[in-house]
């Protein structure tokens, strides 16, 4: 009887193992610790790992840090690190603490995609704390306090700064990255100056485009570079004017990470962007619902710290409420959120009838709650959108005063 019991136990184990192997072959597997593994056939996986090892490929980690309404990405290859943006002021100390927990002592690169405060504030914090070998930043200027602070710390610490050149390749440990954008200059919308890049580790590819919008996305496609990737970080936090069908078809990402705040009222992610992402069959991760997302590449396979999100809900501009496909409304709070976008509470008081704030240098007009307001001395006030247009001002691409 004892031998029969052992035999039945063995059979049960084999059945379970067969089931698990089948699950891995069909479509990714979530482990007991919540880790999500990309699916591959056993033979493909074995061959991929062997080839990666033979080529000397190391592990690369891409940390999409939850900074609320903003963006911050830490890339690690061996003992080499790169920070791409750093979130807004309310997340700056969190980003610094997160980097310290990852044992960051020195940053080989800091990439400033563009100078909006929800990307730049945390960069200033990191530049103050860590040794930085090189900063890569776009060739335009901004009229804001955070940009002035950024310029001051660059000058004070004499940090080497490079302007982006499309096609330029850089090494980060055994990984590498290539500049994809900006492809031209003279953009009306400063978001299109965003530095876009493609990270490569072995056969794994990641694309990050900052807040680049349709104009810049089309230029990337038309420039003829290979944009195909495994992982795409949704442009401009999943806004309606990014993640164009043209770009998505060129990339065909298996996974998309959306970085946005759990209570943002900018319409992130937008219904149209979510529809385009869903149409190509990409799996999504979102920091507003899941907190910090970490992808680990061994050059052949990608492992995630979370399972893909099933939340395809979107937001409309002016409201933080999530709207589902069935029209249902809800609110969410991320697992690891760093705080909300509190710009509205600190909006400047306006005189009666004044609704918009213009920047006399950039000739942009903003909502009073915008993160990119100029110094008081560089402000002009308007009581209507028409008045702003008549004075030669165009709408801010970030706060979108025209809705």
CSV table of C-alpha atoms in Angstrom, one decimal:
chain,number,residue,atom,x,y,z
A,1,UNK,CA,0.0,0.0,0.0
A,2,UNK,CA,2.8,2.4,0.8
A,3,UNK,CA,4.4,1.9,-2.6
A,4,UNK,CA,1.0,2.6,-4.3
A,5,UNK,CA,0.6,5.9,-2.3
A,6,UNK,CA,4.1,7.1,-3.3
A,7,UNK,CA,3.2,6.3,-6.9
A,8,UNK,CA,0.0,8.3,-6.8
A,9,UNK,CA,1.8,11.2,-5.2
A,10,UNK,CA,4.4,11.1,-8.0
A,11,UNK,CA,1.6,11.1,-10.6
A,12,UNK,CA,0.0,14.1,-9.0
A,13,UNK,CA,3.2,16.0,-9.0
A,14,UNK,CA,3.7,15.2,-12.7
A,15,UNK,CA,0.2,16.4,-13.5
A,16,UNK,CA,0.8,19.7,-11.7
A,17,UNK,CA,4.2,20.2,-13.4
A,18,UNK,CA,2.6,19.5,-16.8
A,19,UNK,CA,-0.1,22.0,-16.1
A,20,UNK,CA,2.4,24.7,-15.1
A,21,UNK,CA,4.5,24.1,-18.2
A,22,UNK,CA,1.4,24.4,-20.4
A,23,UNK,CA,0.5,27.7,-18.7
A,24,UNK,CA,3.9,29.1,-19.5
A,25,UNK,CA,3.7,28.0,-23.1
A,26,UNK,CA,0.2,29.5,-23.6
A,27,UNK,CA,0.7,32.9,-22.2
A,28,UNK,CA,2.9,34.3,-19.2
A,29,UNK,CA,2.9,32.9,-15.7
A,30,UNK,CA,2.4,34.7,-12.4
A,31,UNK,CA,4.5,33.2,-9.6
A,32,UNK,CA,3.5,32.8,-6.0
A,33,UNK,CA,5.4,36.0,-5.2
A,34,UNK,CA,3.3,38.0,-7.7
A,35,UNK,CA,6.1,38.1,-10.3
A,36,UNK,CA,4.9,38.0,-13.9
A,37,UNK,CA,7.1,36.1,-16.4
A,38,UNK,CA,6.9,36.7,-20.1
A,39,UNK,CA,5.9,33.6,-22.0
A,40,UNK,CA,8.3,31.6,-24.3
A,41,UNK,CA,8.5,28.0,-25.4
A,42,UNK,CA,11.0,25.9,-23.3
A,43,UNK,CA,13.3,25.5,-26.3
A,44,UNK,CA,13.2,29.2,-27.3
A,45,UNK,CA,13.8,30.2,-23.7
A,46,UNK,CA,16.8,27.8,-23.3
A,47,UNK,CA,18.3,29.0,-26.6
A,48,UNK,CA,17.7,32.6,-25.7
A,49,UNK,CA,19.4,32.4,-22.3
A,50,UNK,CA,22.4,30.4,-23.8
A,51,UNK,CA,22.9,33.0,-26.5
A,52,UNK,CA,22.6,35.9,-24.1
A,53,UNK,CA,25.2,34.2,-21.8
A,54,UNK,CA,27.5,33.5,-24.8
A,55,UNK,CA,27.3,37.1,-25.9
A,56,UNK,CA,28.1,38.3,-22.4
A,57,UNK,CA,24.8,40.1,-21.9
A,58,UNK,CA,24.0,41.2,-18.4
A,59,UNK,CA,20.8,41.8,-16.6
A,60,UNK,CA,19.2,45.1,-17.2
A,61,UNK,CA,16.5,46.5,-14.9
A,62,UNK,CA,14.1,49.3,-15.9
A,63,UNK,CA,12.3,50.9,-12.9
A,64,UNK,CA,9.2,52.9,-13.8
A,65,UNK,CA,9.1,54.8,-10.5
A,66,UNK,CA,5.7,55.8,-9.3
A,67,UNK,CA,6.0,59.6,-8.9
A,68,UNK,CA,2.3,60.4,-9.1
A,69,UNK,CA,1.5,62.7,-12.0
A,70,UNK,CA,4.9,62.8,-13.7
A,71,UNK,CA,7.7,60.5,-15.0
A,72,UNK,CA,10.9,59.0,-13.6
A,73,UNK,CA,12.7,56.0,-14.9
A,74,UNK,CA,15.9,54.4,-13.5
A,75,UNK,CA,17.8,52.0,-15.7
A,76,UNK,CA,20.4,49.7,-14.3
A,77,UNK,CA,22.9,47.5,-16.2
A,78,UNK,CA,25.4,45.9,-13.9
A,79,UNK,CA,26.8,48.6,-11.7
A,80,UNK,CA,25.9,51.3,-14.2
A,81,UNK,CA,22.9,53.6,-13.8
A,82,UNK,CA,20.9,56.1,-15.9
A,83,UNK,CA,18.0,58.3,-14.7
A,84,UNK,CA,15.5,59.4,-17.2
A,85,UNK,CA,13.5,62.3,-15.7
A,86,UNK,CA,12.7,62.6,-12.0
A,87,UNK,CA,9.0,63.5,-11.4
A,88,UNK,CA,7.7,66.7,-9.8
A,89,UNK,CA,8.7,68.5,-6.6
A,90,UNK,CA,6.4,66.4,-4.4
A,91,UNK,CA,8.2,63.2,-5.6
A,92,UNK,CA,11.8,64.5,-5.6
A,93,UNK,CA,12.8,63.2,-2.2
A,94,UNK,CA,11.1,59.9,-3.0
A,95,UNK,CA,13.1,59.5,-6.2
A,96,UNK,CA,16.4,60.2,-4.3
A,97,UNK,CA,15.4,57.6,-1.6
A,98,UNK,CA,14.5,55.1,-4.3
A,99,UNK,CA,17.8,55.5,-6.0
A,100,UNK,CA,19.7,55.1,-2.7
A,101,UNK,CA,17.8,51.8,-2.0
A,102,UNK,CA,19.0,50.6,-5.4
A,103,UNK,CA,22.6,51.2,-4.2
A,104,UNK,CA,23.1,54.1,-6.7
A,105,UNK,CA,26.3,56.0,-5.9
A,106,UNK,CA,26.9,57.5,-9.3
A,107,UNK,CA,24.7,58.1,-12.4
A,108,UNK,CA,26.5,57.5,-15.7
A,109,UNK,CA,23.7,59.4,-17.4
A,110,UNK,CA,20.8,61.7,-16.5
A,111,UNK,CA,18.5,62.2,-19.4
A,112,UNK,CA,16.2,65.2,-19.2
A,113,UNK,CA,13.5,64.5,-21.7
A,114,UNK,CA,12.2,68.1,-21.6
A,115,UNK,CA,11.8,70.9,-19.0
A,116,UNK,CA,8.3,70.5,-17.7
A,117,UNK,CA,8.3,70.5,-13.9
A,118,UNK,CA,6.8,67.0,-13.6
A,119,UNK,CA,9.9,65.6,-15.3
A,120,UNK,CA,12.6,68.1,-14.2
A,121,UNK,CA,12.1,68.8,-10.4
A,122,UNK,CA,13.2,65.3,-9.4
A,123,UNK,CA,16.2,65.6,-11.7
A,124,UNK,CA,17.4,68.7,-9.8
A,125,UNK,CA,17.1,66.7,-6.6
A,126,UNK,CA,19.2,63.8,-8.0
A,127,UNK,CA,21.8,66.2,-9.4
A,128,UNK,CA,22.2,67.7,-6.0
A,129,UNK,CA,22.7,64.3,-4.3
A,130,UNK,CA,24.6,62.0,-6.7
A,131,UNK,CA,27.7,62.2,-8.8
A,132,UNK,CA,26.7,62.5,-12.4
A,133,UNK,CA,29.0,61.7,-15.3
A,134,UNK,CA,26.9,63.3,-18.1
A,135,UNK,CA,23.5,65.0,-18.6
A,136,UNK,CA,21.7,64.7,-22.0
A,137,UNK,CA,19.1,67.5,-22.4
A,138,UNK,CA,17.2,69.2,-25.2
A,139,UNK,CA,18.4,72.4,-26.9
A,140,UNK,CA,15.7,74.8,-25.8
A,141,UNK,CA,15.2,77.0,-22.7
A,142,UNK,CA,12.4,77.4,-20.2
A,143,UNK,CA,11.2,80.3,-18.1
A,144,UNK,CA,10.6,78.6,-14.8
A,145,UNK,CA,12.1,78.4,-11.3
A,146,UNK,CA,12.9,74.7,-11.7
A,147,UNK,CA,14.7,75.3,-14.9
A,148,UNK,CA,16.8,78.0,-13.3
A,149,UNK,CA,17.6,75.7,-10.4
A,150,UNK,CA,18.6,73.0,-12.9
A,151,UNK,CA,20.9,75.4,-14.8
A,152,UNK,CA,22.5,76.5,-11.5
A,153,UNK,CA,23.3,73.0,-10.3
A,154,UNK,CA,24.7,72.0,-13.7
A,155,UNK,CA,27.0,75.1,-13.5
A,156,UNK,CA,27.9,74.7,-9.9
A,157,UNK,CA,28.9,71.0,-10.2
A,158,UNK,CA,30.4,71.5,-13.7
A,159,UNK,CA,28.4,68.5,-15.1
A,160,UNK,CA,29.1,67.7,-18.7
A,161,UNK,CA,25.9,68.3,-20.8
A,162,UNK,CA,25.2,66.9,-24.3
A,163,UNK,CA,22.5,67.8,-26.7
A,164,UNK,CA,20.6,64.9,-28.3
A,165,UNK,CA,21.6,63.8,-31.8
A,166,UNK,CA,19.3,61.3,-33.5
A,167,UNK,CA,21.0,58.0,-34.2
A,168,UNK,CA,23.7,58.6,-31.5
A,169,UNK,CA,24.4,55.4,-29.5
A,170,UNK,CA,25.6,55.2,-25.9
A,171,UNK,CA,26.7,52.3,-23.8
A,172,UNK,CA,25.3,51.7,-20.3
A,173,UNK,CA,27.2,48.7,-18.9
A,174,UNK,CA,26.5,45.9,-21.4
A,175,UNK,CA,23.3,47.5,-22.5
A,176,UNK,CA,23.1,50.4,-24.9
A,177,UNK,CA,20.6,53.1,-26.0
A,178,UNK,CA,20.0,55.2,-29.1
A,179,UNK,CA,18.5,58.6,-29.4
A,180,UNK,CA,15.3,58.6,-31.5
A,181,UNK,CA,14.1,62.2,-31.2
A,182,UNK,CA,13.8,65.2,-31.4
A,183,UNK,CA,14.3,65.1,-35.2
A,184,UNK,CA,13.9,68.9,-35.9
A,185,UNK,CA,13.5,72.2,-34.1
A,186,UNK,CA,11.2,75.2,-34.0
A,187,UNK,CA,8.4,73.2,-32.5
A,188,UNK,CA,5.3,75.2,-31.3
A,189,UNK,CA,4.6,72.7,-28.6
A,190,UNK,CA,7.6,72.2,-26.4
A,191,UNK,CA,6.6,68.7,-25.6
A,192,UNK,CA,7.9,67.8,-29.1
A,193,UNK,CA,11.4,68.7,-28.0
A,194,UNK,CA,11.3,65.6,-25.7
A,195,UNK,CA,14.2,63.3,-26.0
A,196,UNK,CA,13.1,59.8,-27.1
A,197,UNK,CA,15.4,56.8,-26.8
A,198,UNK,CA,15.5,53.1,-27.4
A,199,UNK,CA,17.1,50.9,-24.8
A,200,UNK,CA,18.6,47.6,-25.9
A,201,UNK,CA,19.8,44.6,-23.8
A,202,UNK,CA,20.4,41.6,-25.9
A,203,UNK,CA,17.2,40.9,-27.8
A,204,UNK,CA,15.0,43.0,-25.5
A,205,UNK,CA,14.1,46.5,-26.5
A,206,UNK,CA,12.4,49.4,-24.6
A,207,UNK,CA,11.3,52.7,-26.0
A,208,UNK,CA,10.7,55.9,-23.9
A,209,UNK,CA,9.5,59.0,-25.6
A,210,UNK,CA,9.0,61.6,-22.8
A,211,UNK,CA,6.0,63.9,-23.6
A,212,UNK,CA,6.5,63.7,-27.4
A,213,UNK,CA,3.3,64.2,-29.3
A,214,UNK,CA,2.0,63.3,-32.7
A,215,UNK,CA,4.3,65.7,-34.7
A,216,UNK,CA,7.5,64.2,-33.1
A,217,UNK,CA,6.1,60.6,-33.3
A,218,UNK,CA,5.5,60.9,-37.0
A,219,UNK,CA,9.1,62.3,-37.5
A,220,UNK,CA,10.4,59.2,-35.6
A,221,UNK,CA,8.6,56.9,-38.0
A,222,UNK,CA,9.5,58.8,-41.1
A,223,UNK,CA,13.2,59.0,-40.1
A,224,UNK,CA,13.4,55.3,-40.9
A,225,UNK,CA,14.9,54.0,-37.6
A,226,UNK,CA,13.9,50.6,-36.3
A,227,UNK,CA,11.3,51.4,-33.6
A,228,UNK,CA,10.2,47.8,-32.9
A,229,UNK,CA,10.2,47.1,-29.2
A,230,UNK,CA,9.1,44.8,-26.4
A,231,UNK,CA,8.2,47.6,-24.0
A,232,UNK,CA,6.9,51.1,-24.7
A,233,UNK,CA,6.4,53.8,-22.1
A,234,UNK,CA,3.2,55.6,-23.2
A,235,UNK,CA,4.1,59.1,-24.4
A,236,UNK,CA,2.9,62.0,-22.3
A,237,UNK,CA,1.3,59.8,-19.6
A,238,UNK,CA,-1.1,58.3,-22.1
A,239,UNK,CA,-2.5,61.6,-23.4
A,240,UNK,CA,-4.8,61.9,-26.4
A,241,UNK,CA,-2.1,63.5,-28.5
A,242,UNK,CA,0.5,60.8,-28.1
A,243,UNK,CA,0.7,57.0,-28.8
A,244,UNK,CA,-0.5,57.6,-32.3
A,245,UNK,CA,-1.5,54.7,-34.4
A,246,UNK,CA,1.4,55.3,-36.8
A,247,UNK,CA,3.9,55.0,-33.9
A,248,UNK,CA,2.3,52.0,-32.3
A,249,UNK,CA,2.2,50.1,-35.6
A,250,UNK,CA,6.0,50.9,-36.1
A,251,UNK,CA,6.8,49.7,-32.5
A,252,UNK,CA,4.2,46.9,-32.0
A,253,UNK,CA,5.1,46.7,-28.2
A,254,UNK,CA,4.1,43.6,-26.3
A,255,UNK,CA,3.9,45.7,-23.1
A,256,UNK,CA,3.1,49.4,-22.4
A,257,UNK,CA,3.8,51.2,-19.1
A,258,UNK,CA,1.6,54.2,-18.4
A,259,UNK,CA,3.0,56.6,-15.8
A,260,UNK,CA,0.3,59.0,-14.4
A,261,UNK,CA,-1.2,60.2,-11.1
A,262,UNK,CA,-4.0,58.4,-9.4
A,263,UNK,CA,-6.0,61.6,-9.0
A,264,UNK,CA,-4.7,63.6,-12.0
A,265,UNK,CA,-7.3,65.8,-13.8
A,266,UNK,CA,-5.4,66.1,-17.1
A,267,UNK,CA,-7.2,63.3,-18.9
A,268,UNK,CA,-4.4,60.8,-18.4
A,269,UNK,CA,-4.7,58.2,-19.7
A,270,UNK,CA,-7.1,59.4,-22.4
A,271,UNK,CA,-9.9,57.3,-24.0
A,272,UNK,CA,-8.5,57.6,-27.5
A,273,UNK,CA,-5.0,56.5,-26.4
A,274,UNK,CA,-6.3,53.6,-24.5
A,275,UNK,CA,-8.4,52.5,-27.5
A,276,UNK,CA,-5.3,52.6,-29.7
A,277,UNK,CA,-3.2,50.6,-27.3
A,278,UNK,CA,-6.0,48.0,-26.8
A,279,UNK,CA,-6.3,47.7,-30.6
A,280,UNK,CA,-2.7,46.5,-31.0
A,281,UNK,CA,-3.1,43.8,-28.3
A,282,UNK,CA,-0.4,45.2,-25.9
A,283,UNK,CA,-0.5,44.3,-22.2
A,284,UNK,CA,-0.5,47.3,-19.9
A,285,UNK,CA,1.0,48.3,-16.6
A,286,UNK,CA,0.0,51.6,-14.9
A,287,UNK,CA,1.6,53.4,-12.0
A,288,UNK,CA,-1.7,55.1,-11.0
A,289,UNK,CA,-3.2,51.7,-10.1
A,290,UNK,CA,-0.1,49.5,-9.5
A,291,UNK,CA,2.6,51.7,-8.1
A,292,UNK,CA,6.2,51.3,-9.2
A,293,UNK,CA,6.7,48.9,-12.1
A,294,UNK,CA,10.0,47.0,-12.6
A,295,UNK,CA,11.0,45.1,-15.7
A,296,UNK,CA,14.1,42.8,-15.5
A,297,UNK,CA,15.7,41.8,-18.8
A,298,UNK,CA,18.3,39.1,-19.2
A,299,UNK,CA,18.7,39.8,-22.9
A,300,UNK,CA,16.2,37.2,-23.9
A,301,UNK,CA,13.4,37.3,-21.5
A,302,UNK,CA,11.6,40.0,-19.5
A,303,UNK,CA,10.4,39.5,-15.9
A,304,UNK,CA,8.0,41.9,-14.2
A,305,UNK,CA,7.4,42.7,-10.5
A,306,UNK,CA,3.6,42.9,-11.2
A,307,UNK,CA,1.1,41.1,-13.4
A,308,UNK,CA,-0.3,43.2,-16.3
A,309,UNK,CA,-3.2,45.5,-15.3
A,310,UNK,CA,-6.7,44.7,-16.5
A,311,UNK,CA,-7.7,48.3,-15.9
A,312,UNK,CA,-8.4,49.8,-19.3
A,313,UNK,CA,-10.4,52.7,-17.8
A,314,UNK,CA,-9.6,56.3,-18.8
A,315,UNK,CA,-10.0,59.9,-17.6
A,316,UNK,CA,-11.5,62.9,-19.2
A,317,UNK,CA,-9.8,66.3,-19.0
A,318,UNK,CA,-10.7,68.2,-15.8
A,319,UNK,CA,-11.7,65.1,-13.8
A,320,UNK,CA,-9.8,62.5,-11.8
A,321,UNK,CA,-12.7,60.0,-12.1
A,322,UNK,CA,-12.0,56.8,-14.1
A,323,UNK,CA,-14.5,55.9,-16.7
A,324,UNK,CA,-14.8,52.3,-17.8
A,325,UNK,CA,-15.8,50.9,-21.2
A,326,UNK,CA,-19.4,50.5,-19.9
A,327,UNK,CA,-19.5,54.1,-18.7
A,328,UNK,CA,-19.1,53.2,-15.0
A,329,UNK,CA,-17.1,55.7,-12.9
A,330,UNK,CA,-14.6,55.0,-10.1
A,331,UNK,CA,-11.6,56.4,-8.3
A,332,UNK,CA,-8.4,54.5,-7.6
A,333,UNK,CA,-5.3,55.0,-5.4
A,334,UNK,CA,-2.1,53.3,-6.4
A,335,UNK,CA,-0.3,50.7,-4.3
A,336,UNK,CA,2.8,52.9,-4.1
A,337,UNK,CA,1.6,56.4,-5.0
A,338,UNK,CA,3.8,59.3,-4.0
A,339,UNK,CA,1.1,61.8,-3.6
A,340,UNK,CA,-1.3,63.7,-5.8
A,341,UNK,CA,-0.9,66.5,-8.2
A,342,UNK,CA,-1.6,69.4,-5.9
A,343,UNK,CA,-1.1,72.3,-8.3
A,344,UNK,CA,-4.6,73.5,-8.2
A,345,UNK,CA,-4.4,74.1,-4.4
A,346,UNK,CA,-1.4,76.4,-5.0
A,347,UNK,CA,-2.8,78.2,-8.0
A,348,UNK,CA,-2.2,82.0,-7.9
A,349,UNK,CA,-5.1,84.3,-7.0
A,350,UNK,CA,-6.4,86.2,-10.1
A,351,UNK,CA,-8.1,89.5,-10.3
A,352,UNK,CA,-11.8,89.5,-11.1
A,353,UNK,CA,-12.4,88.3,-14.7
A,354,UNK,CA,-8.8,87.1,-15.2
A,355,UNK,CA,-8.7,83.4,-16.2
A,356,UNK,CA,-5.4,82.8,-18.0
A,357,UNK,CA,-1.7,83.5,-17.4
A,358,UNK,CA,0.6,84.3,-20.3
A,359,UNK,CA,4.4,84.0,-20.4
A,360,UNK,CA,5.8,87.1,-22.1
A,361,UNK,CA,9.0,85.1,-23.2
A,362,UNK,CA,7.5,81.9,-24.6
A,363,UNK,CA,4.3,83.5,-25.7
A,364,UNK,CA,2.3,80.6,-24.2
A,365,UNK,CA,-0.8,81.1,-22.1
A,366,UNK,CA,-1.7,78.8,-19.2
A,367,UNK,CA,-4.3,77.8,-16.7
A,368,UNK,CA,-3.6,79.2,-13.2
A,369,UNK,CA,-3.1,75.6,-12.0
A,370,UNK,CA,-0.3,74.8,-14.5
A,371,UNK,CA,3.0,73.5,-13.2
A,372,UNK,CA,4.9,75.5,-15.7
A,373,UNK,CA,3.9,79.1,-14.8
A,374,UNK,CA,6.6,81.7,-15.3
A,375,UNK,CA,7.9,84.1,-12.7
A,376,UNK,CA,5.6,86.9,-11.8
A,377,UNK,CA,7.6,89.5,-13.6
A,378,UNK,CA,7.2,87.5,-16.9
A,379,UNK,CA,3.4,87.1,-16.6
A,380,UNK,CA,0.5,88.7,-18.4
A,381,UNK,CA,-3.1,88.0,-17.7
A,382,UNK,CA,-6.1,87.4,-20.0
A,383,UNK,CA,-9.8,87.2,-19.3
A,384,UNK,CA,-10.5,84.9,-22.3
A,385,UNK,CA,-8.9,82.5,-24.8
A,386,UNK,CA,-9.7,84.9,-27.6
A,387,UNK,CA,-7.9,87.7,-25.8
A,388,UNK,CA,-4.8,85.5,-25.5
A,389,UNK,CA,-4.9,84.6,-29.2
A,390,UNK,CA,-5.3,88.2,-30.3
A,391,UNK,CA,-2.2,89.1,-28.3
A,392,UNK,CA,-0.3,86.4,-30.2
A,393,UNK,CA,-0.2,83.8,-27.5
A,394,UNK,CA,-0.7,80.0,-28.1
A,395,UNK,CA,-2.0,77.5,-25.6
A,396,UNK,CA,0.4,75.6,-23.2
A,397,UNK,CA,0.8,72.0,-24.3
A,398,UNK,CA,0.9,70.7,-20.8
A,399,UNK,CA,-2.2,72.3,-19.0
A,400,UNK,CA,-4.2,72.6,-22.3
A,401,UNK,CA,-6.2,75.7,-21.4
A,402,UNK,CA,-8.4,75.2,-24.4
A,403,UNK,CA,-9.5,71.8,-23.1
